[in-house]
mmCIF file of C-alpha atoms in Angstrom:
data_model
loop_
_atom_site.group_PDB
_atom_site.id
_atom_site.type_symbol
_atom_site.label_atom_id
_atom_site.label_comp_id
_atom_site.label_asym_id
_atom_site.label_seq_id
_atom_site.Cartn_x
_atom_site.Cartn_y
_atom_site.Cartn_z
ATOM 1 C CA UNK A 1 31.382 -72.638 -6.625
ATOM 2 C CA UNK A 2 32.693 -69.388 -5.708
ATOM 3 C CA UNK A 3 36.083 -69.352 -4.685
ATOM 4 C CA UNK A 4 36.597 -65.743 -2.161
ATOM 5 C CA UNK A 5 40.944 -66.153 -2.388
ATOM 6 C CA UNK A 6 40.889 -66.225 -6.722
ATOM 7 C CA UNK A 7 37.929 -62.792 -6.412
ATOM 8 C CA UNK A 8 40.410 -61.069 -4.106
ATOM 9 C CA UNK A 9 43.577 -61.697 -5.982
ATOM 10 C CA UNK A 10 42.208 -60.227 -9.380
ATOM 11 C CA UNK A 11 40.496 -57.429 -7.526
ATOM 12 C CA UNK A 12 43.113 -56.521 -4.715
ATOM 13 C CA UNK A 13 45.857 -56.621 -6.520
ATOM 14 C CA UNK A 14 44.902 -55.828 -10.235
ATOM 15 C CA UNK A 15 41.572 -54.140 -11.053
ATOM 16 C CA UNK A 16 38.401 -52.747 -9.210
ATOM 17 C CA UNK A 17 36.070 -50.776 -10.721
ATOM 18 C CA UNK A 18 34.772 -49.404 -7.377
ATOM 19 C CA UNK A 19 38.485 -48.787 -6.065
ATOM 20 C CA UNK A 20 39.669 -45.294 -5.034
ATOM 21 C CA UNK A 21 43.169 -45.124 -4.482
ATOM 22 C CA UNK A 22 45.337 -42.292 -2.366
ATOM 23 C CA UNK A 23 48.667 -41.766 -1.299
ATOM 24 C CA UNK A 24 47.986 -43.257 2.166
ATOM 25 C CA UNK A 25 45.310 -45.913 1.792
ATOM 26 C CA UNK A 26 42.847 -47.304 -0.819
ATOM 27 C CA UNK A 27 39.058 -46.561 -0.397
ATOM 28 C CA UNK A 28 36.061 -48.465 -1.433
ATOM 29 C CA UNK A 29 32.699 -46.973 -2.878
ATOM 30 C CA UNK A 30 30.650 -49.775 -2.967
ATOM 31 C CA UNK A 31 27.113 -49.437 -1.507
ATOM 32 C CA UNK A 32 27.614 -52.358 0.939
ATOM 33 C CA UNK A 33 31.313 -51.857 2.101
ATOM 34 C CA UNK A 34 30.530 -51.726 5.985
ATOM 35 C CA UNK A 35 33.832 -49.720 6.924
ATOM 36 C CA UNK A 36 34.251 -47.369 3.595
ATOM 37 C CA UNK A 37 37.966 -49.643 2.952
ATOM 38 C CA UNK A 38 39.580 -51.397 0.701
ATOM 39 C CA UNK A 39 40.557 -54.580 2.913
ATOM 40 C CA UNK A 40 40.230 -58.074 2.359
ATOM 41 C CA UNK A 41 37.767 -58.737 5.655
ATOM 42 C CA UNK A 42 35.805 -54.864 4.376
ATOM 43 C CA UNK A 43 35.287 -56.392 0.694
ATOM 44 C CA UNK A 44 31.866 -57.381 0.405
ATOM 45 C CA UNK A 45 32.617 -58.855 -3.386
ATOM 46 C CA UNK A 46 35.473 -61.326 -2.112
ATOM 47 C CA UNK A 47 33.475 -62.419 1.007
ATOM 48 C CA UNK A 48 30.512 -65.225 0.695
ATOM 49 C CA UNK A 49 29.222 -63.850 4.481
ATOM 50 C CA UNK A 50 28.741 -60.748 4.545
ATOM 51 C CA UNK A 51 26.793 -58.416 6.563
ATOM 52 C CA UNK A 52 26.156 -54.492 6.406
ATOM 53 C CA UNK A 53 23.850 -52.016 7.612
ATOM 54 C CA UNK A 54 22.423 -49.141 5.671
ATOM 55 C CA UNK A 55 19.724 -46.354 6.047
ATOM 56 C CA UNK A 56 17.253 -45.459 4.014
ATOM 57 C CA UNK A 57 15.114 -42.046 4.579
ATOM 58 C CA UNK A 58 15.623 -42.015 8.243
ATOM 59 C CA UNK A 59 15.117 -46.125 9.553
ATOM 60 C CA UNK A 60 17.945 -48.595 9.819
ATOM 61 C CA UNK A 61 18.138 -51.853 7.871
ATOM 62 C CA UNK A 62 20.111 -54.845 8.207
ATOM 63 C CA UNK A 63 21.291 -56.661 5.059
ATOM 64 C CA UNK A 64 23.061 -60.457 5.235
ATOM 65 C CA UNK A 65 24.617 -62.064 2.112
ATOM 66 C CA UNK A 66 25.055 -65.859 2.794
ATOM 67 C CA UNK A 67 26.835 -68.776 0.452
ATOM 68 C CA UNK A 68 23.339 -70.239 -0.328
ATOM 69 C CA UNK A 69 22.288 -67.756 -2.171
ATOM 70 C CA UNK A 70 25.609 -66.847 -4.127
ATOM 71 C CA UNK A 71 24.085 -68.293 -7.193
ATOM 72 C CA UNK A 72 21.362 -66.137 -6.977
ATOM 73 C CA UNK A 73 22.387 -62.458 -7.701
ATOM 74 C CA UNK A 74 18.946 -60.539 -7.415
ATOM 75 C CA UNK A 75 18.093 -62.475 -4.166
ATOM 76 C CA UNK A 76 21.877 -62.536 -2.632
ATOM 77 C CA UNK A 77 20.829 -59.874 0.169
ATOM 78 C CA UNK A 78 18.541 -60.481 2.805
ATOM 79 C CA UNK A 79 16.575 -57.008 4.798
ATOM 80 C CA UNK A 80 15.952 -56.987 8.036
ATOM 81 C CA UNK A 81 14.438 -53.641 9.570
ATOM 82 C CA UNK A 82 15.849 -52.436 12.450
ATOM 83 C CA UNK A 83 14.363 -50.979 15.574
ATOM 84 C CA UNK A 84 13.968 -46.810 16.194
ATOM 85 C CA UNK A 85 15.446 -47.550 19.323
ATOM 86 C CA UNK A 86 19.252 -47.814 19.444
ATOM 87 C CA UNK A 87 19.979 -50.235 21.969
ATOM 88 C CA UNK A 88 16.632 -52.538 20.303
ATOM 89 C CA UNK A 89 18.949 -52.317 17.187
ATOM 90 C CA UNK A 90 21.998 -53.914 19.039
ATOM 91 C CA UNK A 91 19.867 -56.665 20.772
ATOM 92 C CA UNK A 92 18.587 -57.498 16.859
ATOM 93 C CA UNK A 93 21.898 -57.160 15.461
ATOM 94 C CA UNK A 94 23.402 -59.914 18.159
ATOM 95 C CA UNK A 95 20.452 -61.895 17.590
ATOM 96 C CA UNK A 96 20.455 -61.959 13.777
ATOM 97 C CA UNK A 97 24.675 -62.463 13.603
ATOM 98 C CA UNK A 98 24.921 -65.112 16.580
ATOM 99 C CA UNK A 99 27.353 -67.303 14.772
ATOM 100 C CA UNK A 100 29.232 -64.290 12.621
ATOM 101 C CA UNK A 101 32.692 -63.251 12.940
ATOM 102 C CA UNK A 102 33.346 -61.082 15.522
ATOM 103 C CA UNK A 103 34.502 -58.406 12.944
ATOM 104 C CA UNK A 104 31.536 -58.248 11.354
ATOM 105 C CA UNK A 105 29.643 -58.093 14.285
ATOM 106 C CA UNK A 106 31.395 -55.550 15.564
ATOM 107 C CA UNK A 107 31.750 -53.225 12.770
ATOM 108 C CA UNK A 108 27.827 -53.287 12.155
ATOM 109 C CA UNK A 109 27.143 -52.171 15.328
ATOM 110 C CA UNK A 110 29.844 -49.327 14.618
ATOM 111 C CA UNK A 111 27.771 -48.408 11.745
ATOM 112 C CA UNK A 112 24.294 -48.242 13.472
ATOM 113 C CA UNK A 113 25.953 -45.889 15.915
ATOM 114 C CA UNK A 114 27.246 -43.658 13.235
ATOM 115 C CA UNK A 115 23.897 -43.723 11.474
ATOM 116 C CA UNK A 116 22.036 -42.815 14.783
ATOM 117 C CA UNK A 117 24.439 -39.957 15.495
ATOM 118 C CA UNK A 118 23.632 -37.650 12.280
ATOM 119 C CA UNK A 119 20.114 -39.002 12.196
ATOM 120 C CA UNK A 120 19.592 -37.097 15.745
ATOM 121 C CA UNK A 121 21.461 -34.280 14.295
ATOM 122 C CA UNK A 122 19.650 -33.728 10.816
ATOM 123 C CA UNK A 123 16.844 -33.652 13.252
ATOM 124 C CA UNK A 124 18.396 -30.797 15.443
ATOM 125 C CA UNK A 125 19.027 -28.730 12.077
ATOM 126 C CA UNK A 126 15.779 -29.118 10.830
ATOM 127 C CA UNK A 127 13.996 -27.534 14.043
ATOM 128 C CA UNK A 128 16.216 -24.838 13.811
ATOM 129 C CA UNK A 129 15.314 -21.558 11.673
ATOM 130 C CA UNK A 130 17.728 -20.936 9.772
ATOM 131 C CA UNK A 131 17.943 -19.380 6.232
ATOM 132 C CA UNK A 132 17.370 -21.847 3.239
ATOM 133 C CA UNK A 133 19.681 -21.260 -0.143
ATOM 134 C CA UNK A 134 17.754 -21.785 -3.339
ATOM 135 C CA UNK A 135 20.116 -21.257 -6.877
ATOM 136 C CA UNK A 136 19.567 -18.872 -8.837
ATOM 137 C CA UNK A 137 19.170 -20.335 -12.373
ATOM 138 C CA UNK A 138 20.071 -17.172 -14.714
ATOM 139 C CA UNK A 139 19.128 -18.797 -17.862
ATOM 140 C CA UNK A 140 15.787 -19.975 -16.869
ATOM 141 C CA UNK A 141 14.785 -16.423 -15.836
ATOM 142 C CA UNK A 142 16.423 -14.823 -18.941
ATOM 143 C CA UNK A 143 13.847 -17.392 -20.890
ATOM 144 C CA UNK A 144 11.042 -16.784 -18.684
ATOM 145 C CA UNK A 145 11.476 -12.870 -18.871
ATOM 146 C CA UNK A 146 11.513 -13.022 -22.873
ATOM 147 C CA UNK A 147 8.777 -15.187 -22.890
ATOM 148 C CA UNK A 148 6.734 -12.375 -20.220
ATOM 149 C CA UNK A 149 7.596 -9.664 -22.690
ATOM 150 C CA UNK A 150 6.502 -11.183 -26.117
ATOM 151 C CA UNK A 151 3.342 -12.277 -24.518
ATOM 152 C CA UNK A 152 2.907 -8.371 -23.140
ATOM 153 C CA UNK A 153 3.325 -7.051 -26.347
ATOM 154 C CA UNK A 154 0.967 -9.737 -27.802
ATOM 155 C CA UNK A 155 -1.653 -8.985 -25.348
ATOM 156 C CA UNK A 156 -1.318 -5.271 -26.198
ATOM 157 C CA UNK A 157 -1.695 -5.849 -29.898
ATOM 158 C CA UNK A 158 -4.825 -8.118 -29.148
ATOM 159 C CA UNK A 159 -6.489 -5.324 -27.203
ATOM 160 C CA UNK A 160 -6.007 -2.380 -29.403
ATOM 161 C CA UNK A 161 -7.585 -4.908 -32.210
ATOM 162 C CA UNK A 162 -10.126 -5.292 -30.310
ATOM 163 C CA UNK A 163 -10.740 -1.842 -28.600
ATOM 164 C CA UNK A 164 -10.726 -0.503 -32.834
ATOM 165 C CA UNK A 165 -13.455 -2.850 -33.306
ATOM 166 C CA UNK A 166 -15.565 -2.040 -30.557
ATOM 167 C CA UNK A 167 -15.073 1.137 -31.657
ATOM 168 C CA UNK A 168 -16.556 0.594 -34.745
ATOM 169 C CA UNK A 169 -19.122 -1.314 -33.527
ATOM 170 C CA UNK A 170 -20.134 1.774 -31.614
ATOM 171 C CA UNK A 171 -20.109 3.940 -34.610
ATOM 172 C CA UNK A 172 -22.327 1.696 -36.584
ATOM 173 C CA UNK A 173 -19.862 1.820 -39.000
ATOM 174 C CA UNK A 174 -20.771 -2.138 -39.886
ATOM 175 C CA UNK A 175 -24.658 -1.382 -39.481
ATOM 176 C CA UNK A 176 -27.022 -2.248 -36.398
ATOM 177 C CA UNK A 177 -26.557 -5.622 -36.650
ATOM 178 C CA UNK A 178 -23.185 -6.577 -38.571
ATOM 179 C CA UNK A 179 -23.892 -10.682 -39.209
ATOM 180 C CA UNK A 180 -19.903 -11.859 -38.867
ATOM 181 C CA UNK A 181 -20.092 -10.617 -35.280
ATOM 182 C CA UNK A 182 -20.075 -13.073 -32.545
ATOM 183 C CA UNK A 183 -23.735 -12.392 -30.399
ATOM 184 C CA UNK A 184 -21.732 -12.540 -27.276
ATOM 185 C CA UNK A 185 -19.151 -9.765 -28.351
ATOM 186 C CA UNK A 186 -22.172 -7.708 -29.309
ATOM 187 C CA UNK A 187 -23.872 -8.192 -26.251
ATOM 188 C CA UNK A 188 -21.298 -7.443 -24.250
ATOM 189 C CA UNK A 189 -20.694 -4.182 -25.947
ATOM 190 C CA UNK A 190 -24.477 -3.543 -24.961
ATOM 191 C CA UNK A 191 -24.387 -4.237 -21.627
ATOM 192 C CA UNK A 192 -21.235 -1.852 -21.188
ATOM 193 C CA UNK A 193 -22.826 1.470 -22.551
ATOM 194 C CA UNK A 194 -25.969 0.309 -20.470
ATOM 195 C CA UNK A 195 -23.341 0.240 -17.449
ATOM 196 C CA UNK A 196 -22.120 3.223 -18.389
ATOM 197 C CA UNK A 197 -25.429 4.929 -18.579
ATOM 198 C CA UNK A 198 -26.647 3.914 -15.323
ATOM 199 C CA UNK A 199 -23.350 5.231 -13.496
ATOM 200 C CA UNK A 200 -24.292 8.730 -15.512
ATOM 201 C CA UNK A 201 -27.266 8.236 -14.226
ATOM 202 C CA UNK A 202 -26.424 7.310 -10.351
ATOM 203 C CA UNK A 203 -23.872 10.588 -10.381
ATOM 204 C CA UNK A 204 -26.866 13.186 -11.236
ATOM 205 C CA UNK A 205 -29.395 11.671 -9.069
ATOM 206 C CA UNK A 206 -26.592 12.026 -6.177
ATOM 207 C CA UNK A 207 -26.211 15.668 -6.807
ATOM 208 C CA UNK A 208 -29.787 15.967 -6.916
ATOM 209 C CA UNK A 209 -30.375 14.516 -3.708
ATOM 210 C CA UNK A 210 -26.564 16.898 -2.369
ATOM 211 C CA UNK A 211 -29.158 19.709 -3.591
ATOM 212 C CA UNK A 212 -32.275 18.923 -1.891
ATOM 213 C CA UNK A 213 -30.252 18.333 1.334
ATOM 214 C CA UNK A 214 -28.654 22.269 1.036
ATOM 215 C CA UNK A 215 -31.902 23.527 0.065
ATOM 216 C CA UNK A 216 -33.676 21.924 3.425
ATOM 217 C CA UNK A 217 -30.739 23.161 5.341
ATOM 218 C CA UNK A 218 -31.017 27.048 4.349
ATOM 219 C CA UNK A 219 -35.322 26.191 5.132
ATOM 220 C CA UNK A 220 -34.282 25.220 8.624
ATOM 221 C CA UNK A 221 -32.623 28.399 9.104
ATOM 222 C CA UNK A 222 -34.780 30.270 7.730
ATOM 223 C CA UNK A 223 -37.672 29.309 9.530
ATOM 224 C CA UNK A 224 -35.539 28.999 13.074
ATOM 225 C CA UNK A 225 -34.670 32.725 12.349
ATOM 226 C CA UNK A 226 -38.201 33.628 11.947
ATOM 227 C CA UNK A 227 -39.211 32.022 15.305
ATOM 228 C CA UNK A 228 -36.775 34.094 17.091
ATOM 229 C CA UNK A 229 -37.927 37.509 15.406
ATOM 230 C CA UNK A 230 -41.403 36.279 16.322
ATOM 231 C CA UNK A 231 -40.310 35.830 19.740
ATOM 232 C CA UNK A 232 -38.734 39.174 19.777
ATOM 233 C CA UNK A 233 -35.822 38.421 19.935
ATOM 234 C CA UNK A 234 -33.746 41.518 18.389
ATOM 235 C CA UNK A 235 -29.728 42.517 17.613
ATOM 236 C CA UNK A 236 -28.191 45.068 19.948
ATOM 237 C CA UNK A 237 -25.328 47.034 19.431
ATOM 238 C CA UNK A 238 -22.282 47.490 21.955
ATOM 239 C CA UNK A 239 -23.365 51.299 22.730
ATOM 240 C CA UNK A 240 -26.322 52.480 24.319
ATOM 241 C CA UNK A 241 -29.273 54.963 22.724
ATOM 242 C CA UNK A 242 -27.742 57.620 24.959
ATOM 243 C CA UNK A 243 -24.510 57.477 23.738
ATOM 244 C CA UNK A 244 -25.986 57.409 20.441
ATOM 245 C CA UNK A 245 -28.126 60.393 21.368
ATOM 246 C CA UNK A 246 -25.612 62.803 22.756
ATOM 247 C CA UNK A 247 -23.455 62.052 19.498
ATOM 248 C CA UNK A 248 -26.236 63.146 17.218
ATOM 249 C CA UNK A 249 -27.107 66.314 18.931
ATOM 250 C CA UNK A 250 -23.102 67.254 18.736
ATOM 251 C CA UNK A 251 -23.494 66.556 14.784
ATOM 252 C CA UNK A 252 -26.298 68.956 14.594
ATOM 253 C CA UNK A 253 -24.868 71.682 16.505
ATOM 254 C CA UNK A 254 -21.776 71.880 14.776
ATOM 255 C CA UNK A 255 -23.782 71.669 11.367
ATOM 256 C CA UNK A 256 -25.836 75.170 12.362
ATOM 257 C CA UNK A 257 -22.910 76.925 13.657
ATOM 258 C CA UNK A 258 -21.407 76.777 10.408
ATOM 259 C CA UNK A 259 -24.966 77.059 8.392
ATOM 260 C CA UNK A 260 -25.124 80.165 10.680
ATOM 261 C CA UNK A 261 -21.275 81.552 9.851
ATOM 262 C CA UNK A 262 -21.871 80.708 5.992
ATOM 263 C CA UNK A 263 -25.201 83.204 6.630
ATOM 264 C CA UNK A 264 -24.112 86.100 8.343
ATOM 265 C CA UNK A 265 -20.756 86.450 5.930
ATOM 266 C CA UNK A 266 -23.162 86.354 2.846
ATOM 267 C CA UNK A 267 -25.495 89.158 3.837
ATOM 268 C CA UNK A 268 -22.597 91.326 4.869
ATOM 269 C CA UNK A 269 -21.217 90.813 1.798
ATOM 270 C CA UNK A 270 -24.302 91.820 -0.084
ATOM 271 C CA UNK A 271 -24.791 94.868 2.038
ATOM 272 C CA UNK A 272 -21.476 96.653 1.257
ATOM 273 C CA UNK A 273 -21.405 95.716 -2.438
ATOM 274 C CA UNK A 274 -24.976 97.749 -2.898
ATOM 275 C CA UNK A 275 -23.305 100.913 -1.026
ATOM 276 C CA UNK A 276 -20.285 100.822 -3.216
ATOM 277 C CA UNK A 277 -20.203 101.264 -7.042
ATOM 278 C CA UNK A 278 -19.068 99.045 -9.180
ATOM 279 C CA UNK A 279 -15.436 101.393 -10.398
ATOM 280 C CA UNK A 280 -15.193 101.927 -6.731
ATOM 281 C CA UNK A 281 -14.626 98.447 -5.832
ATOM 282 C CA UNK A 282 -11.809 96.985 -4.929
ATOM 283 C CA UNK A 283 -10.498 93.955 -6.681
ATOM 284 C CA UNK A 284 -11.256 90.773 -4.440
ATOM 285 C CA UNK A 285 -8.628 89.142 -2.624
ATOM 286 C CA UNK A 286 -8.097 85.775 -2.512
ATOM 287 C CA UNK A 287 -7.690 84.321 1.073
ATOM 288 C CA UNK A 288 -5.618 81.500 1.353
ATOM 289 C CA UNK A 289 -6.968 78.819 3.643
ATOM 290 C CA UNK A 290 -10.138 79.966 3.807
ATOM 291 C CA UNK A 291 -12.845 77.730 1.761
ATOM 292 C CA UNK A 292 -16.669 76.826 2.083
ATOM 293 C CA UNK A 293 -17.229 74.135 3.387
ATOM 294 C CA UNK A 294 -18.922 71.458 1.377
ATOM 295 C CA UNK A 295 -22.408 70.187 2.570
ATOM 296 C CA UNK A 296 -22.268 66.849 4.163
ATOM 297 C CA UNK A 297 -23.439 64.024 1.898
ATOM 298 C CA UNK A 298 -25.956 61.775 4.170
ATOM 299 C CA UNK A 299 -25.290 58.107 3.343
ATOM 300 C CA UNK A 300 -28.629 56.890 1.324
ATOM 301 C CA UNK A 301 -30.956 54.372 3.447
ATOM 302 C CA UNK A 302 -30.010 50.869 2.857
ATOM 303 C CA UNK A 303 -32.922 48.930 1.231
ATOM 304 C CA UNK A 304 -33.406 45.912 3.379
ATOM 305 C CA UNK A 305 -32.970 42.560 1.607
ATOM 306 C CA UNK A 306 -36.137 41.036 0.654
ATOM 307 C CA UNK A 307 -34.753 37.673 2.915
ATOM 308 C CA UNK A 308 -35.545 39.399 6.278
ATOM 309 C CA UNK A 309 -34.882 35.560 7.318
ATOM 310 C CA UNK A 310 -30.888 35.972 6.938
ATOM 311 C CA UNK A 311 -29.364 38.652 9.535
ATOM 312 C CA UNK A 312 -25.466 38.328 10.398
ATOM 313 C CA UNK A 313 -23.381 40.421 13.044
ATOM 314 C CA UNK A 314 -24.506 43.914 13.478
ATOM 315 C CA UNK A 315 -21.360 46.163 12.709
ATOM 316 C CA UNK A 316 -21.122 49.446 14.007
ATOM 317 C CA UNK A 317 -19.090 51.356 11.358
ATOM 318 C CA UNK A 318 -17.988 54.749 12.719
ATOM 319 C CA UNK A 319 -17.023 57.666 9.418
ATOM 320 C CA UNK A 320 -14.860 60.534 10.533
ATOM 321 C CA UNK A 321 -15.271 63.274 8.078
ATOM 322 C CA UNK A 322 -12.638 66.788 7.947
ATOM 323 C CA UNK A 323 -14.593 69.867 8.284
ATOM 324 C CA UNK A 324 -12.800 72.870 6.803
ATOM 325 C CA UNK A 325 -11.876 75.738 9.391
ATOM 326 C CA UNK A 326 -14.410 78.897 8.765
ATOM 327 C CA UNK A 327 -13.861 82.034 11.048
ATOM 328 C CA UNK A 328 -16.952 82.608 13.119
ATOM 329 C CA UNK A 329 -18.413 85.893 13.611
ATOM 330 C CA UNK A 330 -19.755 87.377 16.369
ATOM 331 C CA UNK A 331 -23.144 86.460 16.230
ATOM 332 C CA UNK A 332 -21.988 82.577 15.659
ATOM 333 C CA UNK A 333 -19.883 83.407 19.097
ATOM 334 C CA UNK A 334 -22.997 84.581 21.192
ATOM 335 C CA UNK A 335 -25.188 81.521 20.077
ATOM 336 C CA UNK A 336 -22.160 79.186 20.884
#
C-alpha cells in the first residue's frame, strides 16, 4: 500500500532527483507537475490522485492517476483528449474531475488556458514572414569543401587519361581495331568524328547557299538596270548642253589665240636671223617670265567597263589648268 505522508517526507525534505532549488523557492521538472512547484498538493509522486494536463503537437490531453492503479506503473495514467475548443475543454475537464479536489480542478483548467494562449500565438508567428536562422556548421562545410576539391582533381586526372587515349585511338597508334578496347568506347569515338564531320559539312554548305543568295542579288540588279536602259531611261548631269557648249567654244578660242601668238613670233624670228649674219648677231637674251606654253594634255577616253549593267552617280569633275602669260602681237589683237 502506498503510503503519500512517508513519499513526501524522504522527498521534501531529503532527496529529489527532479528537484531544482533557488534562493526563493524550489522548482519541480517533472513531466506531470501541473503548477511547475515543488509543493506537497503540486507533487505528483507523493499524491495517489493526481491529475494534469499536457500538450502534445498542438491538441490538449487530460491525464488522471488514481489509487487503483498505483500498483501498476506502465498503466498508472489514464488519456483523455481534449476538445479544440476552449470552453468544450472546461465542460470535459468538470465532467471528468466531478469528485476531485478543488485544487486540482482548478489548477488544470489554469493549465489548459496557458496552453491555449501560446498555441494561438505560435500560430500568429507562423503566418507571419519573417526571416528563418539556420546555423552555420563550419566544420561540415570545411569537410564537404575538401571532399569537392579531391573529387575535382580526380575527375581532372580521369579525363586527361582518357582524352590521351582517345587520342591514341585516333592516331591508330593501337591499330584499327585494338582488342582490349571496350566496343562502346570505340564507338563512341566513331560517332564523334562522324559528328564532327557533318558540322564541317553543314558550315560549307551554309556558305554555299550565303553565295548563291549574293550572286542572285547582283542578277536582280543587273537585269533591273538593263530594263531601265531599255526603257531609256538615261543619267543627266546638273548643267545643261548649253552651258556645256559655250564653255567649250571659250577653250578653243583661247587655245588658237595662243597657237596664233606662238606662230607669228616664230616666223619673225626666222625672218631677221636670215638678214643678219651669223658674227653680226647679237647674243640672245634671256627674258625672264616669258615661257612657251606647254600643249594641253587631253585626258585619254575612258574605256567603258564591260558590265554596262552597273552605273553609279554621274560626277561632274571640273580641272582648272594655269596657262602661262605670252605677249600677243598685233595680229593676235585684230583677230581677238
Amino acid at each position: 500500500m502506498q503510503s503519500d505522508d512517508v513519499i513526501w517526507s524522504v522527498i521534501g525534505h531529503e532527496f529529489c532527483s527532479y528537484k531544482v532549488k533557488t534562493v526563493t523557492q524550489n522548482f519541480c521538472r517533472n513531466e506531470y507537475n501541473v503548477t511547475g512547484l515543488c509543493t506537497r498538493q503540486s507533487c505528483p509522486l507523493a499524491n495517489s490522485r493526481y491529475a494534469t494536463v499536457r500538450e502534445k503537437e498542438g491538441v490538449l490531453y487530460l491525464y488522471m492517476k488514481t489509487i487503483e492503479r498505483a500498483h501498476t506503473p506502465s498503466k498508472m495514467w489514464e488519456k483523455i483528449e481534449l476538445s479544440k475548443d476552449y470552453s468544450k475543454a472546461l465542460e470535459q475537464i468538470d465532467k471528468e474531475l466531478i469528485y476531485w479536489p478543488n485544487f486540482t480542478i482548478h489548477k488544470c483548467k489554469q493549465r489548459v488556458t496557458k496552453i491555449t494562449q501560446y498555441l494561438i500565438k505560435m500560430r500568429r508567428i507562423k503566418l507571419r514572414q519573417e526571416p528563418k536562422l539556420v546555423g552555420v556548421k563550419k566544420k561540415l562545410d570545411r569537410r564537404e569543401a575538401t571532399r569537392e576539391r579531391k573529387a575535382l582533381s580526380a575527375a581532372h586526372l580521369e579525363k586527361s587519361i582518357e582524352k590521351e587515349l582517345i587520342e591514341r585511338l585516333k592516331s591508330k597508334a593501337y591499330g584499327d581495331a585494338p582488342l582490349n578496347v571496350n566496343e562502346s568506347v570505340w564507338q563512341t569515338i566513331l560517332d564523334r568524328e562522324k559528328s564532327v564531320k557533318e558540322k564541317v559539312l553543314d558550315a560549307g554548305v551554309e556558305l554555299d547557299m550565303e553565295d548563291d543568295e549574293t550572286d542572285g542579288e547582283e542578277e536582280e540588279e543587273e537585269e533591273m538596270e538593263e530594263d531601265w536602259d531599255a526603257e531609256g531611261g538615261e543619267f543627266v548631269s546638273d548643267f545643261s548642253g548649253d552651258e556645256d557648249g559655250d564653255l567649250d567654244d571659250d577653250l578653243s578660242d583661247l587655245e588658237d589665240v595662243v597657237d596664233e601668238g606662238l606662230g607669228a613670233e616664230e616666223s619673225e624670228d626666222d625672218q631677221s636671223d636670215d638678214d643678219s649674219s651669223p658674227e653680226d648677231r647679237p647674243p640672245p637674251k634671256t627674258t625672264l617670265g616669258k615661257r612657251k606654253a606647254k600643249p594641253t594634255m587631253k585626258a585619254p577616253p575612258r574605256k567603258k567597263s564591260d558590265k554596262s549593267g552597273r552605273r553609279g552617280p554621274r560626277v561632274e569633275v571640273e580641272i582648272e589648268r594655269e596657262v602661262e602669260s605670252v605677249p600677243l602681237t598685233r595680229s593676235a589683237l585684230a583677230n581677238w
